[in-house]
Short mmCIF file of C-alpha atoms in Angstrom, two decimals:
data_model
loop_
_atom_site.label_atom_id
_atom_site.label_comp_id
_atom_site.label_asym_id
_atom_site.label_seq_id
_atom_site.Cartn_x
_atom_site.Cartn_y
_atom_site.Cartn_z
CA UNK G 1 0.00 0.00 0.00
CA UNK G 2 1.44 3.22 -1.28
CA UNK G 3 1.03 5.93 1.18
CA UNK G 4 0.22 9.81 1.03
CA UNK G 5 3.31 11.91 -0.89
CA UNK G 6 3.76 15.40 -1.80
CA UNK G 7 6.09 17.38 -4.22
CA UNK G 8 8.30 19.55 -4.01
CA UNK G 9 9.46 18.93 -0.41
CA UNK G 10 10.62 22.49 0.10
CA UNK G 11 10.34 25.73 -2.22
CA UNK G 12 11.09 29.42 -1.93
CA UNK G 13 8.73 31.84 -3.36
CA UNK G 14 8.93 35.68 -3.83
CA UNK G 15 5.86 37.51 -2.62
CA UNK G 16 3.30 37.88 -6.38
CA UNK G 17 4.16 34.98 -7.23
CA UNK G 18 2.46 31.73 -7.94
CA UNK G 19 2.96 27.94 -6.79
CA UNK G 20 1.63 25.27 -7.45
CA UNK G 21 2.13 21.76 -4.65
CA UNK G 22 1.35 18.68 -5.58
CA UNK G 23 -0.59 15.53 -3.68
CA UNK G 24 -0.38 11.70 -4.61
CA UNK G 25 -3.77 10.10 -2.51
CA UNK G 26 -3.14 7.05 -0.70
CA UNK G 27 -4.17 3.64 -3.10
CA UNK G 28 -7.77 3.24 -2.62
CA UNK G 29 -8.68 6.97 -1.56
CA UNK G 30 -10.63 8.75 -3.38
CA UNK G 31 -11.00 12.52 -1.08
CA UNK G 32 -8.20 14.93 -0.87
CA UNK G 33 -7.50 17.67 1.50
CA UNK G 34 -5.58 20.17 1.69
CA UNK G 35 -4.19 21.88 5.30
CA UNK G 36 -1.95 25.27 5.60
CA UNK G 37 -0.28 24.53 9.18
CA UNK G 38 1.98 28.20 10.61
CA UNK G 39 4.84 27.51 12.22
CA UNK G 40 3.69 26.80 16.10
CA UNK G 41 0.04 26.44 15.56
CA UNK G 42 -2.19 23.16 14.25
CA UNK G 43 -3.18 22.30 10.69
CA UNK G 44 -6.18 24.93 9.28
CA UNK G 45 -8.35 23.19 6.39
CA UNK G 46 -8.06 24.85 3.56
CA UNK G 47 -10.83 22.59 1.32
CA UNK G 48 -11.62 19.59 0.29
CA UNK G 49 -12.12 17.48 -3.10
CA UNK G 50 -13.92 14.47 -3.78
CA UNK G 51 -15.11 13.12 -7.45
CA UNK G 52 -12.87 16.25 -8.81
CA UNK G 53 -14.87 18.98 -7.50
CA UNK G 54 -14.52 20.63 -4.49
CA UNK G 55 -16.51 19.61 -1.60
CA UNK G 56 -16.00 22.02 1.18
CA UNK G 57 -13.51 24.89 1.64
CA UNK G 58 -12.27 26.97 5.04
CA UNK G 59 -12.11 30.15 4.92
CA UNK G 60 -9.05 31.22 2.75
CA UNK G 61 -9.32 33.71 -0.37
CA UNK G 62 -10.07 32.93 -4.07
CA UNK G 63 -6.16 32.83 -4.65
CA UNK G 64 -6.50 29.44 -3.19
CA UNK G 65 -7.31 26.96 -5.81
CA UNK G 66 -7.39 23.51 -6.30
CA UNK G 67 -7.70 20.26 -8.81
CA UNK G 68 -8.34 16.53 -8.35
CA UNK G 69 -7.22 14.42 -11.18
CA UNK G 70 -9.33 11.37 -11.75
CA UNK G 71 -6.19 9.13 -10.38
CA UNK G 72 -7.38 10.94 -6.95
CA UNK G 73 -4.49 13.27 -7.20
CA UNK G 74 -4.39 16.73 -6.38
CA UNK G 75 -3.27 20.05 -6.97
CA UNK G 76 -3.39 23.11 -4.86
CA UNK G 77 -2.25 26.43 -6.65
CA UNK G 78 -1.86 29.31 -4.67
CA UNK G 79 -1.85 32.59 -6.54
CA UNK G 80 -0.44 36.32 -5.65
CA UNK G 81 1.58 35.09 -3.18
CA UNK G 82 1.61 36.87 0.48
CA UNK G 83 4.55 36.90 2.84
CA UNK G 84 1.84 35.12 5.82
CA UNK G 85 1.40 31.98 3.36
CA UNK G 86 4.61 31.13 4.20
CA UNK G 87 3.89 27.62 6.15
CA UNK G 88 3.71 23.53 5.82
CA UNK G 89 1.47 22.53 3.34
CA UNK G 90 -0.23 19.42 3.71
CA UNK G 91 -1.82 17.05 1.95
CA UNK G 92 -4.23 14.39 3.49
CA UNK G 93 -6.33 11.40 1.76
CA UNK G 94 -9.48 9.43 2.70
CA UNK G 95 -12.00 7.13 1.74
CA UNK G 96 -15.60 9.11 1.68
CA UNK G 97 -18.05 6.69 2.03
CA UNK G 98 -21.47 8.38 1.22
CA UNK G 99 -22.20 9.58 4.79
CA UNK G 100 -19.03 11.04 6.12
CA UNK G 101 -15.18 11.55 5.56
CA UNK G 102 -13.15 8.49 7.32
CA UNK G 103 -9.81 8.34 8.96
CA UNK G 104 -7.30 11.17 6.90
CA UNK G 105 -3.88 10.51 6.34
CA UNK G 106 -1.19 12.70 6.23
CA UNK G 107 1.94 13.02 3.15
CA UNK G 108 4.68 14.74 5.00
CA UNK G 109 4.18 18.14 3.72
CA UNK G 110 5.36 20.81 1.52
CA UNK G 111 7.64 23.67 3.10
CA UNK G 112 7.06 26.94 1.39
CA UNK G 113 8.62 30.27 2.55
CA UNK G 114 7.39 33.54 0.51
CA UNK G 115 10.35 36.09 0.72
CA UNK O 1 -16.92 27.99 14.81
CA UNK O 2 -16.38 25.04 16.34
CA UNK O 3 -12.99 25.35 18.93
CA UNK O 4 -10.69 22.99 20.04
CA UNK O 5 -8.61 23.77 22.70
CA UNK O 6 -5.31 21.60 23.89
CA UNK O 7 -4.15 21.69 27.25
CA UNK O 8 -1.03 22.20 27.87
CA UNK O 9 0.46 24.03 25.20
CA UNK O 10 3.98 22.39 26.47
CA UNK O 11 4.83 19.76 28.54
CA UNK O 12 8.82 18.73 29.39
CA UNK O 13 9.34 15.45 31.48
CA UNK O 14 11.75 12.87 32.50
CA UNK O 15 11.73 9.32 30.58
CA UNK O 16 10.03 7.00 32.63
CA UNK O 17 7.66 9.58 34.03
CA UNK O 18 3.60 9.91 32.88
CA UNK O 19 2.48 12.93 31.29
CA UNK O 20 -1.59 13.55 30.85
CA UNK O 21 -2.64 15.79 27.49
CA UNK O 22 -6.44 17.34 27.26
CA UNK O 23 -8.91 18.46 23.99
CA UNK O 24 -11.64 20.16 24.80
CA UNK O 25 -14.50 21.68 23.04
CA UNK O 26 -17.92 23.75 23.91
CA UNK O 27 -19.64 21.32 20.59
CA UNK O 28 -20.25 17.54 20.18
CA UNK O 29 -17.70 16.10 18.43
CA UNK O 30 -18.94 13.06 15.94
CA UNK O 31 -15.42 11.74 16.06
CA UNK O 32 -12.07 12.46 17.12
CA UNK O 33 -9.07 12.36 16.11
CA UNK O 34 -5.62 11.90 17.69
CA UNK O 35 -2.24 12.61 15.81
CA UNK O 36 1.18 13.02 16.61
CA UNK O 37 3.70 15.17 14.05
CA UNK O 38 7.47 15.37 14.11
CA UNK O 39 9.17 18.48 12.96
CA UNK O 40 9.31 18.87 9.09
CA UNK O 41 7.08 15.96 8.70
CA UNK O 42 2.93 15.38 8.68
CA UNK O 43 1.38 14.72 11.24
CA UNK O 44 0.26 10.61 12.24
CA UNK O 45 -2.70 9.03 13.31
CA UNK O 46 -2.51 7.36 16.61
CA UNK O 47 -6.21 6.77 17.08
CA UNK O 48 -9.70 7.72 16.04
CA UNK O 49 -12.52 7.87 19.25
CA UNK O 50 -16.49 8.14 17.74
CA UNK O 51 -18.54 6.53 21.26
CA UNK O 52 -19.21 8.36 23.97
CA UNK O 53 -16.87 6.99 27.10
CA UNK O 54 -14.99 5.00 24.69
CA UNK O 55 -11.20 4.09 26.02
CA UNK O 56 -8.89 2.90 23.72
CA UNK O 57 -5.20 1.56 24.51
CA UNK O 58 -2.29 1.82 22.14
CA UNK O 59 0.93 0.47 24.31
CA UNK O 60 1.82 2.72 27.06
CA UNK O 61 -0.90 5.36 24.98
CA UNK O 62 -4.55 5.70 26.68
CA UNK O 63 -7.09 7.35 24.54
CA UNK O 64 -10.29 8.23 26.64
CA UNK O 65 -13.57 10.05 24.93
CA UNK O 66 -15.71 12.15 27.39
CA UNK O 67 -19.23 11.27 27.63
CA UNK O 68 -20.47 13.95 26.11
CA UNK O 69 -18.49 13.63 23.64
CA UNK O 70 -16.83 17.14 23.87
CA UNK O 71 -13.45 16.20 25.70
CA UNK O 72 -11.06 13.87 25.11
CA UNK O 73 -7.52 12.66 26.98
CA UNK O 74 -4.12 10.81 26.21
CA UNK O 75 -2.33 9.76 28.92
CA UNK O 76 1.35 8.13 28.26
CA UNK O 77 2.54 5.60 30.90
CA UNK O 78 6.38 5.03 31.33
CA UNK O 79 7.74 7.47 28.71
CA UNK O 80 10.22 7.42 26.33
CA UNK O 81 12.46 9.78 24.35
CA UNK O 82 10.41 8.31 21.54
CA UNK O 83 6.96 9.84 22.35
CA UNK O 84 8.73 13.48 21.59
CA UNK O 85 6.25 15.46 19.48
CA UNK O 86 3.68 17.82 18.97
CA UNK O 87 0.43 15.54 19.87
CA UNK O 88 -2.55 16.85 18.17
CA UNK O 89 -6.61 16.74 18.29
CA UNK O 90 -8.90 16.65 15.51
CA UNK O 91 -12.40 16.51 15.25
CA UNK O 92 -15.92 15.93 12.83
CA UNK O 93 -18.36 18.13 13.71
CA UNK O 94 -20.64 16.71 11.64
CA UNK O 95 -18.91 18.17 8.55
CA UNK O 96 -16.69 17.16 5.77
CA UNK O 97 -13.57 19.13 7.44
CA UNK O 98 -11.36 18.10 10.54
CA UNK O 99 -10.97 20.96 12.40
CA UNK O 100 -7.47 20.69 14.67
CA UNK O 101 -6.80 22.03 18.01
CA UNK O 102 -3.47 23.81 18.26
CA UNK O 103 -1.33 20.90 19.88
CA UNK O 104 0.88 20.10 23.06
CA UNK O 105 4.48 19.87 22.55
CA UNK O 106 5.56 17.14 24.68
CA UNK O 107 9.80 16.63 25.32
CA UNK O 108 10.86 13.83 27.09
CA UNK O 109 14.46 14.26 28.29
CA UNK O 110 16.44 11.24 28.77
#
């Protein structure tokens, strides 16, 4: 069983720009989600896919986008960068069964630091 | 908004001793969620609670549920320079989204 991974592991951004991290699901998920985590504080959902569209979304701005690729893959784009979206990025897969989101696991993570 | 608090925000102990760790909320959770994350890394699941009073044990890891549903515990018996990490709640409310409560950053000195 092929777990949760995430590219690039680390990436420096200057401030306008964009970037885009990407999310392999664990086999046999088929719901993504995406977490911004600050340095010192817990994981904050940014939103959910499931089926390729997005199924729920926390409160962060338009310039946070997102895909799911029918492989159950994902994509989170980030646009107009901001020196505060410097953080972990994480990615975390799940099976949704009809009536609710199981267990989520975690890939380790995307560092990005805006500059 | 549903808020999950963590209790302590640090804890520092000697290996071999037991150290308690609290999540608290003022809503019901539907289930809950306990992780525990490394530095650099994402974070783990230990153990997933959904019943009322529910205790679950993982090793020297206790995992209680309140009642109500709107607390939970870890306790760690005996331990070791291994359990060093930032232990973390999450919980359904009932929605698609975990919702995470800011963590306890537990050091266990040798």
């Amino acid at each position: 069983e092929t777990g949760v991974t995430q590219s690039p592991t680390h990436l420096i951004k200057t401030r306008g720009q964009q970037v885009t991290l990407r999310c392999s699901s664990q086999s046999g998920h088929n719901t993504v989600s995406w977490y911004q985590q600050a340095l010192g504080q817990g994981p904050q959902f940014i939103f959910q896919y499931y089926r390729e569209e997005e199924n729920g979304r926390g409160n962060f701005p338009p310039r946070f986008s997102g895909l799911q690729f029918p492989n159950y893959s994902s994509e989170l784009n980030v646009n107009a960068l901001e020196l505060d979206d410097s953080a972990l990025y994480l990615c975390a897969s799940s099976w949704w069964s009809g009536t609710g989101v199981g267990e989520q696991y975690f890939g380790p993570g995307t560092r990005l630091t805006v500059t | 908004t549903q808020l999950l608090e963590q209790s302590p925000q640090f804890l520092s102990i000697q290996e071999g001793e037991n150290l308690t760790v609290y999540c608290n909320s003022s809503s019901v959770f539907s289930s809950l969620q306990w992780y525990r994350q490394e530095p650099g890394e994402g974070p783990v699941l230990l153990v997933t609670v959904v019943t009322g009073g529910e205790v679950k044990k993982l090793k020297r890891l206790t995992f209680q549920f309140g009642d109500a549903r709107k607390d939970s515990s870890l306790h760690i018996t005996a331990a070791q320079t291994g359990d060093t990490g930032l232990y973390l709640c999450a919980g359904h409310f009932n929605d698609y989204k975990l919702s995470f409560g800011a963590g306890t950053t537990v050091t266990v000195r040798a």
